[in-house]
Amino acid sequence: MDKTETRTTCCYCGVGCGVLISSENGRIVGVRGDPDHPANYGRLCGKGLSLAASAASDSGRALHPEMRMARDVPRLRVGWDQALDAAADRFADIIRRHGPDAVAFYASGQLLTEDYYLFNKLAKGVAGTNNIDTNSRLCMSSAVTAYKMAFGADGPPACYEDLESAGCVLFAGSNMAYAHPVLFRRLEDARRDWSDARWIVVDPRRTDTAAMADLHLQIQPGTDVALFHGMLHHLIWEGLTDAGYIAAHTEGFDALKRMVRDYTPKMAAEICGVRAEDIATAAEWFGRSPASLSLYCMGLNQSSQGTAKNLALINLHLATGQIGRPGSGPFSLTGQPNAMGGREVGGMATMLAAHRDIANPDHRREVAAHWGVPEARLSSRPGLPAVAMFEALARGEIKAVWIVCTNPAHSLPDLALARQALSRAELVVVQDAFAATDTTAFADILLPAASWGEKEGTVTNSERRVSRVRAAVPPPGEARPDGWIAAEFGRRLAARLHPGEADHFAYADAGQVFDEHRALTVGRDLDMGGLDYRLLEEKGPQQWPLPAGQAEGQARRYVDGVFATDNGKARFHAIDYQPPVDKISAHYPFRLITGRLRDQWHGMSRTGRVPGLFSHSPEPELCMHPEDAERRNLCDGDLVRVASKRGQWVLPLKTDGDLMRGCVFAAMHWSRQFLSSGGCNEATIPAVDGLSFQPELKHAAVRVEKAELPWRALAALRHPDLPALQARLAPLLGDMDYAAMALAGRDTLLLRAAGASPRLDWLMRVLDALALFPGPDVLEYRDDGRGALKRVAWDGDRLAWLVFAGGAQDDRDAGERLLQSLLDGEPWRGPRLAAFSPAAAGAARRDRIVCQCKQVGEAAILARLAQGGGVAELQAELGCGMVCGTCAPELARMASGYRQHA
Ligand SMILES: Nc1nc2c(c(=O)[nH]1)N[C@H]1C(S)=C(S)[C@@H](COP(=O)(O)OP(=O)(O)OC[C@H]3O[C@@H](n4cnc5c(=O)[nH]c(N)nc54)[C@H](O)[C@@H]3O)O[C@H]1N2
Ligand SMILES: Nc1nc2c(c(=O)[nH]1)N[C@H]1C(S)=C(S)[C@@H](COP(=O)(O)OP(=O)(O)OC[C@H]3O[C@@H](n4cnc5c(=O)[nH]c(N)nc54)[C@H](O)[C@@H]3O)O[C@H]1N2
Ligand code: SF4
Ligand SMILES: [Mo]
């Protein structure tokens, strides 16, 4: 047997954990944390630990290029040459007829740096357009803009070691316990060693992160600017600012000081809906701590005031000199694994390679010379940022779009607009690792991409650390690495548009692409002149800047107080607070907050293949404060319709005291591959921040009403290849008023649906798709008049699958009980006919799994806590929280909650 271990990184979040992949005969069979990687030292969270399971089956992967010969006909399998030639013909033709800005590229912070570099070169250097933007616009652009405005250059100044030496940690709009779990483990450990460390969390929801804080500022959504100004007011008033630092290293303080005079803690408290004393306390802790670190993410960035929120937070650091020292600094956590790499190569509509500017003619000249293209090829017109790009597609101004490694038909705000854009486009090329996403549905040409564990390159994590990504196995089918696809297309497009030019894509391997990229960084703030594949091979992951001649990269930036601005001084910015764009009204009385679940990743194309990753949040749900629910006569489990001015979607309600009144929360993950609608972005607003163009994905105004859908269906089936089943079922979901697919147990596919009237016709299509037919081991009951159908099948003495549909509550309860029995996998006792008897004593409640690694449920944890003790006893006796630790914050919260209630 040929068993090997390959050193690479996790493909999920920006922590950038190192992983070791075990492979056998060309298949990934296991992963473990890389003990030598400086991001995680061997640790992984639940998502990382399940990577091998996500790669277990090739079902659902995009395996062959496909193309449709006309609109509205199905795509057919074609060869790579045919697909790429056709794409190049169409792009070249559109560019000739309408100019380079009639085409666009929409890329992703999940691409490797080398692939990203090639797409940027292809768009700007070959097609001649700056219309290349990425999903980072939805994610990091406010942070980038603020860093540039304040420090003169992009990139977080702090590093992971600062987590261990921070005395005051300010989490602002970051649910780090869920979104950056392995870094959160490092913080938890550090807090154990430094017991008077203070944690402040700024979040409108009481998240697991907030529950662990010493102070939770549960602000009204969107009011962070007022909060930070209020804190600064207190710092100035109490003499807690660092006048020496301000004078030596900054400019613009006086104007800011004048402006924040109005922002008394009392005035800020009124805007934010928190107590003025708490604002003062936060300022005291921040100002007096020997080292204050802020960790911030989408709660700041995804706002029409995203840049202002970032700048107001940076103001606090500059005013107190809390930057450039161990344990301090404004640390923007990057979301995607290579958000940083994308910023380095300038793969956005508003920047050029290596932190250069489109508007700067010297910068354009440098890049054109490096690429060997005429200077005039590099357009001085900024390209369109994500939302504007899709608006231009919808208006027909952009005619062709190339979408790679992102799923805009799910992740953009206002999905109706995104879908209109993709339907209107003359040509949509989608390059994805998986065949069915909400976006591949619109592809005229679908190109199958190699994915995690199958390709070579690098990524840069949140602390500016570059790690190698390596292939452990060959890609399935005809899938090819993204960089290969970019180069093959780029060469073809160049041959059509600029015949006679030398080959711009002649690279022997990814290392050569990296060398070309790093040469562009020399002499700039992100200088990587001394960083190459050989060094990464010999010494492991490295931080930038790392100029030639230096032995290692710089852990912390701006240690000397010299910034990357023209005069070396950091800049304060005075921007007043503005409320979110979408107004709350009698018609739309709730603020919809959107965000992440612990165990799912974005559109779930990968995490949605692993049953264990559903156990923590088994179904989509809209969370609402219990009093808001009561006033509207809504109960847990009721289906509700959530509507904004733009669109609506249906999902079950969950009452949740972690929310404040007037706010509702929905996870962003559920898409048309799992749900009858596109999910929360049906309702979100495309309004953007005026400086960063990042959309306000977190603050739409919505209405919530009960959805009267009395006819219900439940189907569950055990199967060895769940991704294959998912692919067959997903296309049917959209035809119901409500339908949601999920995975459960170890090997079960679960479907729940609801309709305004009985829909046996639809159910029959579902049963056909899943091959749930009557047979010898199948019991059936059917009453077409009542729209009722029950089918239950056994495999030996165990349940194999079940279908329960109808309008009666008894039937629903019986279905739920049977589902539990199917998931438990216990032998069937008694007569089979009992399966159809009405539930004796109500429905069995499914136990929510808290610890994914050890599959420990809420019930067992509460039962153990009832006997006394805390987290240590849970760990010792139930084994939960001991493997990856991702559930540790929740266990701590349950234990302390129990103490309070007991
Ligand atoms: N499990 C998991 N982890 C992930 C990802 C994933 O999909 N799943 N995605 C990765 C990516 S790309 C990203 S960008 C990060 C995102 O990581 P985070 O930003 O930490 O995650 P979110 O849940 O989007 O939002 C964070 C918090 O912002 C709060 N919030 C909403 N509005 C406001 C506001 O006005 N002010 C403040 N202060 N807070 C507000 C929300 O209540 C939420 O708890 O996660 C990364 N990690
Ligand atoms: N309402 C709301 N909307 C949001 C957010 C929010 O908080 N609220 N968050 C926003 C943020 S921060 C982000 S980052 C975006 C994320 O949104 P998307 O970028 O749309 O999210 P993903 O589902 O990760 O999309 C990645 C796609 O790449 C595919 N893929 C995986 N590996 C590879 C590969 O190696 N090569 C190629 N070519 N394809 C691959 C996957 O199958 C998937 O279709 O969502 C944004 N949208
Ligand atoms: S924290 Fe989890 S998801 Fe993020 S890189 Fe590490 S293992 Fe992957
Ligand atoms: Mo993100």
Short mmCIF file of N, CA and C in Angstrom, two decimals, residues 714 752 808-821 837-847:
data_model
loop_
_atom_site.label_atom_id
_atom_site.label_comp_id
_atom_site.label_asym_id
_atom_site.label_seq_id
_atom_site.Cartn_x
_atom_site.Cartn_y
_atom_site.Cartn_z
N LEU A 714 -41.93 14.76 5.66
CA LEU A 714 -40.64 14.43 6.26
C LEU A 714 -40.13 13.19 5.54
N ARG A 752 -37.23 18.04 4.99
CA ARG A 752 -38.50 18.51 5.57
C ARG A 752 -39.11 19.50 4.59
N ALA A 808 -51.86 16.08 9.53
CA ALA A 808 -52.25 15.85 10.92
C ALA A 808 -51.05 15.91 11.86
N GLN A 809 -51.27 16.54 13.01
CA GLN A 809 -50.20 16.67 13.99
C GLN A 809 -49.73 15.29 14.48
N ASP A 810 -50.68 14.34 14.66
CA ASP A 810 -50.32 13.00 15.13
C ASP A 810 -49.32 12.35 14.19
N ASP A 811 -49.58 12.52 12.89
CA ASP A 811 -48.69 11.91 11.91
C ASP A 811 -47.30 12.52 11.99
N ARG A 812 -47.30 13.84 12.19
CA ARG A 812 -46.00 14.52 12.29
C ARG A 812 -45.21 13.97 13.47
N ASP A 813 -45.93 13.81 14.60
CA ASP A 813 -45.25 13.32 15.79
C ASP A 813 -44.73 11.90 15.57
N ALA A 814 -45.55 11.09 14.93
CA ALA A 814 -45.12 9.71 14.68
C ALA A 814 -43.90 9.71 13.77
N GLY A 815 -43.92 10.59 12.78
CA GLY A 815 -42.78 10.69 11.87
C GLY A 815 -41.51 11.05 12.62
N GLU A 816 -41.62 12.00 13.53
CA GLU A 816 -40.44 12.43 14.30
C GLU A 816 -39.90 11.28 15.15
N ARG A 817 -40.83 10.51 15.76
CA ARG A 817 -40.38 9.39 16.59
C ARG A 817 -39.64 8.37 15.74
N LEU A 818 -40.21 8.10 14.56
CA LEU A 818 -39.56 7.12 13.69
C LEU A 818 -38.20 7.63 13.24
N LEU A 819 -38.13 8.93 12.97
CA LEU A 819 -36.86 9.50 12.55
C LEU A 819 -35.81 9.26 13.63
N GLN A 820 -36.19 9.47 14.88
CA GLN A 820 -35.24 9.26 15.97
C GLN A 820 -34.77 7.81 15.98
N SER A 821 -35.70 6.93 15.77
CA SER A 821 -35.36 5.51 15.79
C SER A 821 -34.43 5.17 14.61
N SER A 837 -48.73 3.87 13.93
CA SER A 837 -49.68 4.24 14.99
C SER A 837 -49.34 5.63 15.50
N PRO A 838 -50.38 6.39 15.87
CA PRO A 838 -50.12 7.76 16.33
C PRO A 838 -49.20 7.75 17.54
N ALA A 839 -48.46 8.83 17.69
CA ALA A 839 -47.51 8.91 18.79
C ALA A 839 -48.24 8.75 20.11
N ALA A 840 -47.67 7.93 21.00
CA ALA A 840 -48.30 7.71 22.30
C ALA A 840 -48.18 8.97 23.16
N ALA A 841 -47.00 9.46 23.32
CA ALA A 841 -46.82 10.60 24.23
C ALA A 841 -45.99 11.69 23.58
N GLY A 842 -46.59 12.36 22.64
CA GLY A 842 -45.90 13.50 22.02
C GLY A 842 -44.72 13.08 21.19
N ALA A 843 -44.11 14.08 20.55
CA ALA A 843 -43.01 13.79 19.64
C ALA A 843 -41.70 13.66 20.40
N ALA A 844 -40.85 12.82 19.89
CA ALA A 844 -39.50 12.73 20.45
C ALA A 844 -38.74 13.98 20.01
N ARG A 845 -38.08 14.63 20.92
CA ARG A 845 -37.27 15.81 20.57
C ARG A 845 -35.89 15.36 20.17
N ARG A 846 -35.43 15.84 19.07
CA ARG A 846 -34.08 15.46 18.68
C ARG A 846 -33.08 16.21 19.53
N ASP A 847 -32.10 15.50 20.05
CA ASP A 847 -31.12 16.11 20.93
C ASP A 847 -30.06 16.80 20.08
#
